[in-house]
C-alpha positions as a Python dict, from the first residue, in 0.01 Angstrom:
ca = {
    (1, 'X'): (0, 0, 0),
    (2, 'X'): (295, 164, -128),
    (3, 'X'): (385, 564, -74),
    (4, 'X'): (607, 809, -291),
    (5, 'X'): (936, 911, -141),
    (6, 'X'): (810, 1308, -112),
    (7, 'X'): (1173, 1410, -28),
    (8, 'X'): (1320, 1372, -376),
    (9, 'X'): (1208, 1432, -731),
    (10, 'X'): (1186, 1037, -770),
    (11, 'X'): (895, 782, -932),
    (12, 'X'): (1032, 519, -698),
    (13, 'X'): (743, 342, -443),
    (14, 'X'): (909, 236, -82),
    (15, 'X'): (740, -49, 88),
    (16, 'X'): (574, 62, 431),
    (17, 'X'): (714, -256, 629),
    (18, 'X'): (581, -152, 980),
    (19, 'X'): (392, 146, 974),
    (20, 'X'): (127, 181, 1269),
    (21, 'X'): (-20, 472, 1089),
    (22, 'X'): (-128, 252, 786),
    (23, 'X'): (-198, -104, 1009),
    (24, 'X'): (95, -259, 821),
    (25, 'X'): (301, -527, 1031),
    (26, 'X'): (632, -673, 830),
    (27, 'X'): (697, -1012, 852),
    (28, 'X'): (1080, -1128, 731),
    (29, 'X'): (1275, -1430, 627),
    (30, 'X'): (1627, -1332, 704),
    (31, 'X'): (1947, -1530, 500),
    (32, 'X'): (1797, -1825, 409),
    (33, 'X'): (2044, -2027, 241),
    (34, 'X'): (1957, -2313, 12),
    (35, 'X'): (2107, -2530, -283),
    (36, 'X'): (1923, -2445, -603),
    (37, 'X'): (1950, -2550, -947),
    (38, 'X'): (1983, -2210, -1117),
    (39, 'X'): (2211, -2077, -1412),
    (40, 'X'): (2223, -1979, -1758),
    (41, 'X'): (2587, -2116, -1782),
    (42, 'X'): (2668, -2531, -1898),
    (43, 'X'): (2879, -2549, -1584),
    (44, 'X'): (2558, -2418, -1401),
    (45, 'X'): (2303, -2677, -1523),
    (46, 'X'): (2265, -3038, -1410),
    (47, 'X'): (2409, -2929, -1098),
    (48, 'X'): (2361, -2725, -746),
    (49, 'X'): (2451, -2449, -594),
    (50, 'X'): (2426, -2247, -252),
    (51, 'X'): (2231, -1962, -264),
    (52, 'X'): (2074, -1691, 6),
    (53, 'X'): (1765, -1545, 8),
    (54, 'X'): (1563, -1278, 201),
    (55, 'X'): (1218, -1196, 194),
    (56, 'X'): (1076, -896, 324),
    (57, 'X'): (657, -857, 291),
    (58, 'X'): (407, -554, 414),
    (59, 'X'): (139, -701, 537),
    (60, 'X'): (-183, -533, 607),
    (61, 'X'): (-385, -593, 966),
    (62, 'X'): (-673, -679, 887),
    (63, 'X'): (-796, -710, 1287),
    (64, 'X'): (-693, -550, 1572),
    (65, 'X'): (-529, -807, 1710),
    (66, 'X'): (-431, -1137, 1559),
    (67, 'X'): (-613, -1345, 1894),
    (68, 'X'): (-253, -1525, 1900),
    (69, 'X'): (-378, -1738, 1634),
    (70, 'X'): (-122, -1864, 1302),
    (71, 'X'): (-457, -1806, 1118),
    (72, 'X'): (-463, -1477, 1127),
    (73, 'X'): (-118, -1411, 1071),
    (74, 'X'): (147, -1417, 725),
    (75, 'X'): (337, -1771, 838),
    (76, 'X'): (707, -1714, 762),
    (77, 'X'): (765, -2116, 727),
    (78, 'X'): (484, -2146, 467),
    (79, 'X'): (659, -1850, 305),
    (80, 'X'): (977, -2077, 338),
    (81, 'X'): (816, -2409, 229),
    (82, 'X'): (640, -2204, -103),
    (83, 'X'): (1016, -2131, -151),
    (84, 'X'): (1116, -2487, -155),
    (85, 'X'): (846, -2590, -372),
    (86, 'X'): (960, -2323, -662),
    (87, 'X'): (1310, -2470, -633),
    (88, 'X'): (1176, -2846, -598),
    (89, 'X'): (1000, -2748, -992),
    (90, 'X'): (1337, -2821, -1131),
    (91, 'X'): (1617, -2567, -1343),
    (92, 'X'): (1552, -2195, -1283),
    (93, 'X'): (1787, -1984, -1521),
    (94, 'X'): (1821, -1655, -1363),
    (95, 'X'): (1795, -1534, -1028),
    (96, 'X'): (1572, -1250, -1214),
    (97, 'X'): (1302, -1563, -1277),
    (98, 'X'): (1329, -1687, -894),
    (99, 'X'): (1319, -1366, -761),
    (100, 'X'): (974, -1274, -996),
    (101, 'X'): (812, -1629, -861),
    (102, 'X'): (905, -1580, -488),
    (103, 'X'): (722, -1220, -508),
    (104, 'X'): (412, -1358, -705),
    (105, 'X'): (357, -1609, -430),
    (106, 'X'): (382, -1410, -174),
    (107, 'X'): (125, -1161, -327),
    (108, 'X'): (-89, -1436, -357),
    (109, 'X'): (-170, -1413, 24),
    (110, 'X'): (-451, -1127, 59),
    (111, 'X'): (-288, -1026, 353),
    (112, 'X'): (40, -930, 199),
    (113, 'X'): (5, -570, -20),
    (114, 'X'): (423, -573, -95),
    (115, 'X'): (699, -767, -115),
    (116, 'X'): (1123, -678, -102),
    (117, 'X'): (1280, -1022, -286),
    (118, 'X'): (1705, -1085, -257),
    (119, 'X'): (1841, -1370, -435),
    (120, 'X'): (2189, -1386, -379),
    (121, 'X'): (2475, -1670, -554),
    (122, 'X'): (2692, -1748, -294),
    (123, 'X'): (3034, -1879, -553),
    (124, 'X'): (2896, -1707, -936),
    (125, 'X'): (3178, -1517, -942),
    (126, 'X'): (3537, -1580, -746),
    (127, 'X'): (3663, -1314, -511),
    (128, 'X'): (3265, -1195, -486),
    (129, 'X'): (3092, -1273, -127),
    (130, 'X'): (2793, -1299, -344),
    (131, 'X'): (2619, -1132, -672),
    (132, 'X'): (2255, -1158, -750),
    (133, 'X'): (1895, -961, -740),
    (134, 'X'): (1675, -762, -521),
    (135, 'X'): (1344, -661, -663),
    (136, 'X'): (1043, -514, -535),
    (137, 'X'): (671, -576, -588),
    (138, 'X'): (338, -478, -452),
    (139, 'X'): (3, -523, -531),
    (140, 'X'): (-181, -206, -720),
    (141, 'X'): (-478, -56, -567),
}
């Protein structure tokens, strides 16, 4: 579940990652890097290219302890393999669309109540380390 930044006059929600008080354990993917096909621009279609991407998801304990079991946990590689499915569907045109899919999926596990998306082109635009997207999305009460 999301909270409101009470420090500022803001309607922004921030994601509780790990936060004891509200039995919510984050679970990461950190710089994955990937080739997609992804682009509005001629030069960008028919082809590849490298991309990075980082997932961040609350996810809410649902048990007091997970009994060391993958069942009872958010797997990171089937977060990663989802990912490679979406990509494996063929031409994405904006990192805006990717972004939006990888979130949706993620949300699809009842387990996970938020989710932080970064897509990032790694050579869009010369001279820039990278250029791309970060959205956020969580499941309403």
């Amino acid at each position: 579940m999301a909270y409101e930044d009470n420090r500022s006059e803001t309607n922004v929600m921030h994601l509780p990652y790990a936060d004891a008080t509200r039995s919510v354990r984050h679970v990461f993917i950190r710089d994955f890097e990937t080739n997609a096909e992804i682009g509005v621009w001629d030069h960008e279609k028919g082809s590849t290219q490298k991309i990075r991407i980082n997932v961040d998801l609350s996810v809410r304990e649902d048990m007091d302890h997970h009994e060391d079991q993958l069942d009872n946990v958010v797997c990171y590689n089937e977060i990663v393999t989802n990912i490679k499915d979406i990509l494996s569907n063929g031409h994405i045109n904006l990192v805006e669309t990717l972004a939006e899919k990888i979130a949706a999926m993620s949300l699809e596990n009842n387990r996970v109540i938020g989710a932080r998306v970064k897509i990032e082109k790694l050579e869009a635009v010369e001279g820039a380390l990278s250029v791309g997207v970060e959205i956020e999305r969580h499941k309403s009460a």
